[in-house]
Short mmCIF file of C-alpha atoms in Angstrom, two decimals:
data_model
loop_
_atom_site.label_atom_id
_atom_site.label_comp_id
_atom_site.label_asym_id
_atom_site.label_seq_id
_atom_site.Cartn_x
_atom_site.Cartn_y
_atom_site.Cartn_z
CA UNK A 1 5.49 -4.12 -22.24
CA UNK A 2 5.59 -6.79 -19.46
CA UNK A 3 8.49 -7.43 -17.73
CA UNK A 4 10.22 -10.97 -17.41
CA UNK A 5 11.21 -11.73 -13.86
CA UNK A 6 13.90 -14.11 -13.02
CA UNK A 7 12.64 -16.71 -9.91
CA UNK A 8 13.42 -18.82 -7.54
CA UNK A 9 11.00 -21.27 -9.04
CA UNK A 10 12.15 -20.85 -13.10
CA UNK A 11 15.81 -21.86 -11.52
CA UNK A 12 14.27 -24.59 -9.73
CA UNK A 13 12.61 -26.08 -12.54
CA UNK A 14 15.52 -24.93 -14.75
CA UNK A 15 18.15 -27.20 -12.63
CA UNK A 16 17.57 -30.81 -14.48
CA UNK A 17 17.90 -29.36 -17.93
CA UNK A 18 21.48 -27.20 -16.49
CA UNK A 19 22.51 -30.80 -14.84
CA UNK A 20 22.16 -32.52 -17.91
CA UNK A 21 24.31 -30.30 -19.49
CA UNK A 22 26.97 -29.76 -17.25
CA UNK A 23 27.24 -33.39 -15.80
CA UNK A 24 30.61 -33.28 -15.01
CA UNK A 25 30.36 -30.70 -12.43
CA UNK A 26 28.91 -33.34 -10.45
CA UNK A 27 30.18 -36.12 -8.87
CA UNK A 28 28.55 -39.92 -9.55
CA UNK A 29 26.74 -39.47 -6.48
CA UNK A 30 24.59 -36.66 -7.44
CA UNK A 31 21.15 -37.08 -8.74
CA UNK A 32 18.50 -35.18 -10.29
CA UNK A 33 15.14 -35.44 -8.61
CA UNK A 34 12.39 -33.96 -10.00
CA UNK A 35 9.16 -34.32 -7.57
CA UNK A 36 5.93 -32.92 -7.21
CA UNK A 37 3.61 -34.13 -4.51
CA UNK A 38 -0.16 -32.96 -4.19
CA UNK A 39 -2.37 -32.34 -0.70
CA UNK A 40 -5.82 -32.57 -1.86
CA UNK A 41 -8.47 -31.58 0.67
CA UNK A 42 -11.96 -33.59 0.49
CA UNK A 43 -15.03 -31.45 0.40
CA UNK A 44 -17.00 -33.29 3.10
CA UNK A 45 -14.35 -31.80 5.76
CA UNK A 46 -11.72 -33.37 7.65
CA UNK A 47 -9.42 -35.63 5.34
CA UNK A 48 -6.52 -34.14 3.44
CA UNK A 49 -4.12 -36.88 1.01
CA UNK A 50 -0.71 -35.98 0.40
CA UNK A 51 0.46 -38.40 -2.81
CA UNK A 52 3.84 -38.08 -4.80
CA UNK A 53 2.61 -37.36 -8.80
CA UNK A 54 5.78 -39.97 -9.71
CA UNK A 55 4.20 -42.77 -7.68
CA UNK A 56 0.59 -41.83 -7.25
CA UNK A 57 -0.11 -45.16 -4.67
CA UNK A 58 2.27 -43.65 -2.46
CA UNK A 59 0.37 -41.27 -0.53
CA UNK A 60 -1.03 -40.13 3.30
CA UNK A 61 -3.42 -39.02 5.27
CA UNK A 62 -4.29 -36.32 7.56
CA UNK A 63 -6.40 -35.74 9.51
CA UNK A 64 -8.17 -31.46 10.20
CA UNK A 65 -10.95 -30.21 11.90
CA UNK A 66 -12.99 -29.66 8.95
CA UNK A 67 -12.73 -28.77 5.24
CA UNK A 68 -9.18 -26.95 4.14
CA UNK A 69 -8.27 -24.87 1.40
CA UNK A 70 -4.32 -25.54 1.15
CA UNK A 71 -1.67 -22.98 0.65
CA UNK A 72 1.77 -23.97 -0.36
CA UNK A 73 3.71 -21.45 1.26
CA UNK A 74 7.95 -21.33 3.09
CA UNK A 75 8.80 -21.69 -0.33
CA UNK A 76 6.67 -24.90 -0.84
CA UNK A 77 8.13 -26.64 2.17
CA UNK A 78 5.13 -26.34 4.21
CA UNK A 79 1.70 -26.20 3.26
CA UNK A 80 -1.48 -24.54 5.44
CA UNK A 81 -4.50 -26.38 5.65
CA UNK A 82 -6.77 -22.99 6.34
CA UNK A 83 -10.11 -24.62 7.89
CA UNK A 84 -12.51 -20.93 7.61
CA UNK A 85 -15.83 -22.50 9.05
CA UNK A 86 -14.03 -24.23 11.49
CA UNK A 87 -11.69 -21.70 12.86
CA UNK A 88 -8.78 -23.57 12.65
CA UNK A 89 -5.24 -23.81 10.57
CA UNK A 90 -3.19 -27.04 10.66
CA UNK A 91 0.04 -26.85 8.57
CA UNK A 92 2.07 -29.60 7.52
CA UNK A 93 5.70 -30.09 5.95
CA UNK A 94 5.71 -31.13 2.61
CA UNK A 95 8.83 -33.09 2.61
CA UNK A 96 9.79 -31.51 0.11
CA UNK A 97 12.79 -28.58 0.50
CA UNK A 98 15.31 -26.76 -1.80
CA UNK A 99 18.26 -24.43 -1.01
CA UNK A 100 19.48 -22.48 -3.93
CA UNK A 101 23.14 -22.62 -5.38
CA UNK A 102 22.64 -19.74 -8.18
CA UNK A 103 23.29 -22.32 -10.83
CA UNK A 104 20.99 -25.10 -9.36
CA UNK A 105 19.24 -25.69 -6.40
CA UNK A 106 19.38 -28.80 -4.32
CA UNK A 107 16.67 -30.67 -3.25
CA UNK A 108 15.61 -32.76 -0.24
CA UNK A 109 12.83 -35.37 -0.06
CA UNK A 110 11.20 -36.71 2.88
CA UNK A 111 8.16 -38.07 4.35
CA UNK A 112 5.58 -34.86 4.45
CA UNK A 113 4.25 -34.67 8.41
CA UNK A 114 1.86 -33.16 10.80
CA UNK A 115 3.05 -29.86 12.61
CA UNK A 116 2.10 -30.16 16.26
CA UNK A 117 1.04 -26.29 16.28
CA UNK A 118 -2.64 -26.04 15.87
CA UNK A 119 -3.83 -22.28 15.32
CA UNK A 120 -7.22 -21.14 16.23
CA UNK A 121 -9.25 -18.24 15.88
CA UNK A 122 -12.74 -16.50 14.70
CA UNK A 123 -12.70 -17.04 10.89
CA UNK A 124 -9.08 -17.37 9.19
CA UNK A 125 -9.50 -16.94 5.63
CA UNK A 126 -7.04 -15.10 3.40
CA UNK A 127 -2.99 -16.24 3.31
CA UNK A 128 -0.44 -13.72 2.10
CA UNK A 129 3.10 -15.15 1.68
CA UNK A 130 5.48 -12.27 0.88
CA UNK A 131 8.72 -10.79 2.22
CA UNK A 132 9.66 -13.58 4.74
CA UNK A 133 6.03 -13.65 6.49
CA UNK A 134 2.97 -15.86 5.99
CA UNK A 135 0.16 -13.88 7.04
CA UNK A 136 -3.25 -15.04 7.94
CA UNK A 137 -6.35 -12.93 8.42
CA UNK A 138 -9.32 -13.96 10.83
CA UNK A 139 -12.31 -11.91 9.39
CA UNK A 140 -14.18 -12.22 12.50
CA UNK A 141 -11.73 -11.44 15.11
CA UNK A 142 -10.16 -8.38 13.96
CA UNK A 143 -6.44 -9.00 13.19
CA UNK A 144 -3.79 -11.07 11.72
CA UNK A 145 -1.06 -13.14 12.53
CA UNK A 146 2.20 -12.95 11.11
CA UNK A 147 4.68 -16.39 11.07
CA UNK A 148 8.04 -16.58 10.39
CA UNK A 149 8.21 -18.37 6.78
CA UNK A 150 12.26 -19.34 7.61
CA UNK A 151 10.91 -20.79 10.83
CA UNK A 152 8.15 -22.13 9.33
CA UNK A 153 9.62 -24.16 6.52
CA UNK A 154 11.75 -25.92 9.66
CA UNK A 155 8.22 -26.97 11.34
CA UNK A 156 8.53 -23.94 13.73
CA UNK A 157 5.44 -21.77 14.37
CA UNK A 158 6.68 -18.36 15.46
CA UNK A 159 3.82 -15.58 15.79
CA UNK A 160 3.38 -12.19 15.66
CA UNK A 161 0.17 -10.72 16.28
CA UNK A 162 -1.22 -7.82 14.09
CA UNK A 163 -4.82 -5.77 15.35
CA UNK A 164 -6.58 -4.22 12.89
CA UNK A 165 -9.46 -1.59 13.95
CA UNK A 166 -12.53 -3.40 12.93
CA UNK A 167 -12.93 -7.10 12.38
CA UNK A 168 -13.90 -7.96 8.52
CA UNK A 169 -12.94 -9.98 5.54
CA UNK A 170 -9.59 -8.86 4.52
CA UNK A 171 -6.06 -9.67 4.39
CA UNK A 172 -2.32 -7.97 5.76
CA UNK A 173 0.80 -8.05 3.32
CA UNK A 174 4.37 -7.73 4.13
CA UNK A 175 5.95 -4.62 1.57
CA UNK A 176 9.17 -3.20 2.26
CA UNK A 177 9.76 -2.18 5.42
CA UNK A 178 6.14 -1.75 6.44
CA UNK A 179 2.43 -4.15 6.52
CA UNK A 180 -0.29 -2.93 4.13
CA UNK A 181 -3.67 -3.93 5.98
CA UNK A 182 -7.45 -3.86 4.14
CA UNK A 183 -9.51 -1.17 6.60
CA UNK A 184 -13.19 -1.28 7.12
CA UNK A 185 -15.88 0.99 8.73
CA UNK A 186 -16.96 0.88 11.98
CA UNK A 187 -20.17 0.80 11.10
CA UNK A 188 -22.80 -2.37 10.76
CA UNK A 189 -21.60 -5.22 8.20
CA UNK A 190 -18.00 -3.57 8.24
CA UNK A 191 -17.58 -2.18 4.39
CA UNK A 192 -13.93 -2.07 3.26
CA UNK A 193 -12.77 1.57 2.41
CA UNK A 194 -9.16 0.92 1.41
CA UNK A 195 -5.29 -0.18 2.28
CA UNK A 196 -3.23 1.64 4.73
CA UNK A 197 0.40 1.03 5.00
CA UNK A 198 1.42 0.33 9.28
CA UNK A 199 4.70 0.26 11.31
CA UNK A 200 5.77 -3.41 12.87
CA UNK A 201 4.14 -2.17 15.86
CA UNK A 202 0.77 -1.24 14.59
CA UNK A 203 0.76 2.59 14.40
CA UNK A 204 0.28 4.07 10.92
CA UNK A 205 2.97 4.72 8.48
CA UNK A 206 0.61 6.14 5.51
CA UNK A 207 -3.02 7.71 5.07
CA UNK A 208 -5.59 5.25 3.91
CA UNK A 209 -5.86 4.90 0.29
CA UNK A 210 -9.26 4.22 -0.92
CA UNK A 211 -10.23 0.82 -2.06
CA UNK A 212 -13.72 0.07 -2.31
CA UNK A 213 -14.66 -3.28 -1.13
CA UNK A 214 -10.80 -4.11 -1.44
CA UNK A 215 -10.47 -7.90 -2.46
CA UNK A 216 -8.11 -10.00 -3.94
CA UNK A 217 -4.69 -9.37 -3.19
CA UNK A 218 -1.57 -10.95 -5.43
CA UNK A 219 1.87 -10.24 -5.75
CA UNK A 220 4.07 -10.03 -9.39
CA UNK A 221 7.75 -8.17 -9.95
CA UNK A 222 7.58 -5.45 -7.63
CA UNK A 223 3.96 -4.88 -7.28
CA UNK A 224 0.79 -6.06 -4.98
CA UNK A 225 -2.25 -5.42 -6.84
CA UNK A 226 -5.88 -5.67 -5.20
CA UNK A 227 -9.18 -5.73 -6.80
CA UNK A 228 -11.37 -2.59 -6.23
CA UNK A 229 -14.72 -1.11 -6.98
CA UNK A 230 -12.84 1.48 -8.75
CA UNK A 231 -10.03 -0.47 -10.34
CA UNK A 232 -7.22 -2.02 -9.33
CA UNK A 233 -5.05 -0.99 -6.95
CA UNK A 234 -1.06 -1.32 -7.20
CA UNK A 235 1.20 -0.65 -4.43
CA UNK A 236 4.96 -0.41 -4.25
CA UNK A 237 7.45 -0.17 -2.41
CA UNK A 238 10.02 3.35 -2.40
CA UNK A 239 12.30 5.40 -0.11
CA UNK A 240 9.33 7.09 1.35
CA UNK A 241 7.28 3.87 2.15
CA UNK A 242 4.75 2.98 -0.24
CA UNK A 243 3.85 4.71 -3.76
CA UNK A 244 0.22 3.61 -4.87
CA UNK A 245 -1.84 3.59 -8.31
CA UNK A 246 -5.07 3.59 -8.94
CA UNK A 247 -5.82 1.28 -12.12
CA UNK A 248 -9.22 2.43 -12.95
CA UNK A 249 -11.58 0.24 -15.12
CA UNK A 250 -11.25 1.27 -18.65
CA UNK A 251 -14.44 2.47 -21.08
CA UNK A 252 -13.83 -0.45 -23.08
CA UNK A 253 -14.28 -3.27 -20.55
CA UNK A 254 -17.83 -4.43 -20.00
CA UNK A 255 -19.89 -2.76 -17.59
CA UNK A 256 -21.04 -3.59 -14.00
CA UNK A 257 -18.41 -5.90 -13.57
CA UNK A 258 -15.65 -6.00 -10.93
CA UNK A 259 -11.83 -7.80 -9.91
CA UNK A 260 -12.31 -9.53 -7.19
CA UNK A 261 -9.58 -12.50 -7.87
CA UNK A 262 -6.36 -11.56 -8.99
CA UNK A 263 -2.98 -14.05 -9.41
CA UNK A 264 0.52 -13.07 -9.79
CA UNK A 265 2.85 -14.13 -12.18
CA UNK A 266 6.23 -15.04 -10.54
CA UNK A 267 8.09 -15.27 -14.18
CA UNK A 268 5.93 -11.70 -15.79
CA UNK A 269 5.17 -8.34 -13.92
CA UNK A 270 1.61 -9.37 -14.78
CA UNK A 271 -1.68 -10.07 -13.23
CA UNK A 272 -4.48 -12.54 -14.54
CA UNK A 273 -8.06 -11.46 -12.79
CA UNK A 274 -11.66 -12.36 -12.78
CA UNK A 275 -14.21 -9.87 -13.97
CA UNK A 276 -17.35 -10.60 -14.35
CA UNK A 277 -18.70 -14.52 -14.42
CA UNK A 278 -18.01 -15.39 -17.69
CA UNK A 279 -14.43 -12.89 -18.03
CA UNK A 280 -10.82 -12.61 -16.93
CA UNK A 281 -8.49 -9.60 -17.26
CA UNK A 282 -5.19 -9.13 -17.94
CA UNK A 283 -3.67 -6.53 -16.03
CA UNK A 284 -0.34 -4.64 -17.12
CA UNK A 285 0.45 -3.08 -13.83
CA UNK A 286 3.09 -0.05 -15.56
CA UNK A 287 2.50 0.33 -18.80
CA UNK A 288 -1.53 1.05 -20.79
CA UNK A 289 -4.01 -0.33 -21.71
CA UNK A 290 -3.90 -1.68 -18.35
CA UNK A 291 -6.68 -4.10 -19.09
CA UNK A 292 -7.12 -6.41 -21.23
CA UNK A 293 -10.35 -8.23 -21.74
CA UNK A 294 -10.57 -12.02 -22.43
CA UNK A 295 -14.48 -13.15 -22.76
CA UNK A 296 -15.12 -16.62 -21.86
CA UNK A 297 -17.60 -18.90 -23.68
CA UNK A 298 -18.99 -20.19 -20.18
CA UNK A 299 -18.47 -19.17 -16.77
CA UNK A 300 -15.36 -19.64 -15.11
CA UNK A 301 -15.04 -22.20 -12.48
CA UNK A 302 -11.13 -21.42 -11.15
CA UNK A 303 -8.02 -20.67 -12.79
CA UNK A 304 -4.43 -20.72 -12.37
CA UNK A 305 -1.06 -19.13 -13.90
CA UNK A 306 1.91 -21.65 -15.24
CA UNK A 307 5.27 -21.03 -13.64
CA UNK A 308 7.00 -22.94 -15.98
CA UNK A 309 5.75 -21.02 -19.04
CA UNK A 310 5.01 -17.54 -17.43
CA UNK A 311 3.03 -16.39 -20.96
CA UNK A 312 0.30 -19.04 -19.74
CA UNK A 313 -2.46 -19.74 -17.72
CA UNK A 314 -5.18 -21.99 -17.46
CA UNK A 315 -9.12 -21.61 -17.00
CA UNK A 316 -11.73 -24.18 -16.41
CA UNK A 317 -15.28 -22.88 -17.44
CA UNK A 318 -18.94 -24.65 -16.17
CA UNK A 319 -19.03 -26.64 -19.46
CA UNK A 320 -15.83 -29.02 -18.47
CA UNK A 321 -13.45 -27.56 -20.69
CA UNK A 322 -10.04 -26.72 -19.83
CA UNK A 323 -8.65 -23.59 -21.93
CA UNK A 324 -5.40 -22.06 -22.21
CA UNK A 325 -4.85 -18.23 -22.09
CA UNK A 326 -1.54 -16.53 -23.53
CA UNK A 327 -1.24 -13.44 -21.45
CA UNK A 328 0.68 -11.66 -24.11
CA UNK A 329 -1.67 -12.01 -26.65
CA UNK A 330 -5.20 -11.64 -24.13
CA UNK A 331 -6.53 -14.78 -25.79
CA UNK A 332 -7.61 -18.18 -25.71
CA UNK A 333 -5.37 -20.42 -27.61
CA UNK A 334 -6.32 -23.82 -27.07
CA UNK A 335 -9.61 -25.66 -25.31
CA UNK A 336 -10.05 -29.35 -24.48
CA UNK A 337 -13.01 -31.17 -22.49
CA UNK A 338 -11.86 -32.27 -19.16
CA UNK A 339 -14.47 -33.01 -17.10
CA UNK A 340 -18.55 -33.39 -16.82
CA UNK A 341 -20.70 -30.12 -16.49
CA UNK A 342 -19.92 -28.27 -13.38
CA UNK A 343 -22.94 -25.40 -13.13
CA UNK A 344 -22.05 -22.29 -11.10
CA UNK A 345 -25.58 -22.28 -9.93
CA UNK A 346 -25.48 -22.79 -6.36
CA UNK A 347 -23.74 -22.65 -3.25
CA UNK A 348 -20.35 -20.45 -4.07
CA UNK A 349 -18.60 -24.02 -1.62
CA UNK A 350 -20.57 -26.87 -3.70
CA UNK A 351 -17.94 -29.39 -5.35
CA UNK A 352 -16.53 -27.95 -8.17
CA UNK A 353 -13.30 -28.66 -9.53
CA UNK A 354 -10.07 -26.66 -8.69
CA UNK A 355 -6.53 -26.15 -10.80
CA UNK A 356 -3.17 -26.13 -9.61
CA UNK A 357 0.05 -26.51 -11.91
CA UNK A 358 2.87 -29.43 -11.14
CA UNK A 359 5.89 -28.70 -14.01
CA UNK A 360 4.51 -29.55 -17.25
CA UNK A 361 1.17 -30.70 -15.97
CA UNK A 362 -2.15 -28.77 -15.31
CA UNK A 363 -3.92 -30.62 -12.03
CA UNK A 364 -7.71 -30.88 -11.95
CA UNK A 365 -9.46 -32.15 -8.88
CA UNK A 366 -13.14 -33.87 -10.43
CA UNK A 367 -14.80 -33.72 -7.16
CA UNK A 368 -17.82 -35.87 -8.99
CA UNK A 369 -15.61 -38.33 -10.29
CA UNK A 370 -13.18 -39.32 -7.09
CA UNK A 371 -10.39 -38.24 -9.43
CA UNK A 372 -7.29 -35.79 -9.90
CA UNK A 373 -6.89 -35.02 -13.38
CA UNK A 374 -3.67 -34.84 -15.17
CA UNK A 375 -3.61 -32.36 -18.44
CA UNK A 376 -0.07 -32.01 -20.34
CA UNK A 377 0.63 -28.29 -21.07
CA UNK A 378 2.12 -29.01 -24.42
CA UNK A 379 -0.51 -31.10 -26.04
CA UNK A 380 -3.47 -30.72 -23.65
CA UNK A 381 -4.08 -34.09 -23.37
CA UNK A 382 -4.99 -35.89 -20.71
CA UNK A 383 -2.42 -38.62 -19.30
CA UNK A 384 -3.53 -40.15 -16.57
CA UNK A 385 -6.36 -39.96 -13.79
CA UNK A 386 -5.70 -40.86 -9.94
CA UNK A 387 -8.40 -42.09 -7.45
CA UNK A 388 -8.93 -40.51 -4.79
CA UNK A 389 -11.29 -41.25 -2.56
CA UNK A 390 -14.49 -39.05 -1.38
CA UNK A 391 -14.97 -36.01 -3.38
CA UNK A 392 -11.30 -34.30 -4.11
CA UNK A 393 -11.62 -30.36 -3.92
CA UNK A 394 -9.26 -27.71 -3.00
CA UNK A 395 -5.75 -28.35 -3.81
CA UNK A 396 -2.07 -27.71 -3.77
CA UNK A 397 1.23 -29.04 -5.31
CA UNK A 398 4.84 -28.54 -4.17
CA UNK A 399 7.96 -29.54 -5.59
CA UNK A 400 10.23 -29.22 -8.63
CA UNK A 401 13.84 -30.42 -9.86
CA UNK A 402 17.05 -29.92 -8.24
CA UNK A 403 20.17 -32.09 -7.37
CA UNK A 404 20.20 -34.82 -4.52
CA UNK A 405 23.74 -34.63 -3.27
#
């Protein structure tokens, strides 16, 4: 049975509805905001557009070294513009801030900006933010750096440097007390063997656990879960450091086929994974089955989870149809056309759309069409289309509701 988590983000998007209600704890000054703004990246490098969802012509531009795929991380107020073939990260404030009362949180709008720190390095790729720290690996250089997310989320670039034993594509997480980093062989091409759990100052705190060709690393409740050749690995915090599981791949699923994506629910203790092309898997990380199968009519272009409504998440599959999946029931429960054809023949970096979630609203970038898409959650339909110019690709939105003082 999955377990319902109580967020940051539910009370967030929770606070309009509570100040509607309770009205007169608030003096005529107060006002409920509800904002979500967008930082689209264009896919010929170079450009990102930050525009407000409420007033779509008000909007700017950055400028990055090459083509981004954006992170919102500090709690949304900052979001990191990760540049991997150009071996740079840019990060910019959103504008966009909260501080939580318990029964509401308040909100703070501003213009989003351009942080002055530039970080560079051989290949950053994967962004963990857990436990205070944003973490970004560089595949090629052998280590991480950790950044203050408090610090961060004020425009202040504080690092910490991690060094891992052999450079390759992986990623270090924040858990408890101690950093979980992917290890690789020393030998040619770098293979990944597993997660280790490390002190703050590098020396081991743990054995390596075996992880074959770890990938994919998501938080939900108490648990990181990573994709493995094996299964899926869950790891945990406890009194003596870190407990692990090994999920392994059940007789039922269909074979060959591997997690290599996996996305955490912040409002279930559940997982939503690729496996295989045309597949996704739920993953119950306590209680069996832990997998549940969901086969897709076409192959899956990108999904995403829904905050809001924490049973659902969306996929987009080649065809141009948007579907819904409820992750209690493993199933598709709704499908609408969205876009044109988008074949995953190709280049794994050709333009293909990408989802993110803003409140009641699914987010599709149509790379093809110069558009971001805008799906309601309720009916599915769409309700409006924004311009953007060049060819829209990776995305992110920040924001929700809370009280303007």
């Amino acid at each position: 049975m999955f377990k319902y988590l109580a967020t940051a983000s539910a009370i967030a998007m929770a606070t309009t509805a509570f100040a509607q209600e309770h009205d007169h704890d608030h003096d005529h000054h107060d006002e409920d905001v509800t904002l979500y703004r967008v930082f689209v990246g264009d896919h010929a490098g170079g450009s990102v557009t930050a525009l407000d969802l409420a007033d779509p012509d008000h909007r700017w531009q950055f400028d990055t070294t090459g083509q981004v795929k954006l992170f919102g991380v500090a709690g949304g107020a900052t979001v990191a513009a990760v540049q991997s073939d150009d071996n740079a990260v840019h990060f910019f404030s959103s504008g966009i801030s909260f501080e939580d009362h318990g029964d509401h949180a308040d909100i703070a709008v501003s213009d989003p900006a351009a942080i002055d720190t530039v970080l560079t390095g051989p290949r950053p790729f994967h962004v963990v933010d857990h436990g205070g720290s944003v973490i970004i690996n560089y595949d090629q250089g052998g280590y991480a750096e950790l950044i203050d997310a408090h610090h961060l989320s004020h425009g202040e670039v504080e690092l910490t440097t991690f060094t891992q034993s052999q450079a390759h594509h992986g990623f270090v997480a924040r858990l408890g007390g101690n950093l979980l980093s992917t290890v690789a062989s020393d030998v040619a091409d770098a293979p990944r063997l597993g997660l280790q759990a490390f002190n703050a100052d590098g020396t081991p705190a743990g054995d390596l656990v075996t992880c074959t060709a770890i990938h994919g690393e998501a938080f939900s409740g108490a648990y990181l879960a990573a994709g493995c050749r094996e299964g899926v690995l869950t790891a945990t915090a406890s009194a003596d450091g870190v407990t692990y599981n090994m999920l392994p791949y059940e007789a039922d699923l269909p074979a060959g086929n591997t997690t290599g994506t996996l996305l955490g629910s912040t409002g279930i203790q559940v997982f939503l994974g690729n496996y295989g092309a045309n597949g996704l898997v739920v993953v119950d990380p306590v209680d069996a089955p832990h997998f549940r199968y969901i086969e897709l009519p076409f192959r899956r272009v990108d999904f995403a989870l829904d905050p809001v409504h924490p049973a659902n998440g969306y996929v987009l599959t080649e065809d141009g149809t948007l579907h819904q999946v409820n992750l209690l029931e493993a199933a598709l429960t709704g499908s609408v056309k969205v876009t044109e054809p988008y074949s995953m023949d190709g280049h794994w970096n050709d333009a293909r759309p990408r989802l993110a979630m803003a409140g009641d609203e699914v987010i599709i970038t149509d790379p093809n069409a110069g558009l971001l898409r805008r799906i309601d959650t309720d009916t599915l339909r769409e309700t409006g289309t924004i311009a953007v110019e060049g060819a829209p690709y990776n995305i992110a939105v920040v924001g929700g509701s809370g009280i303007d003082h």
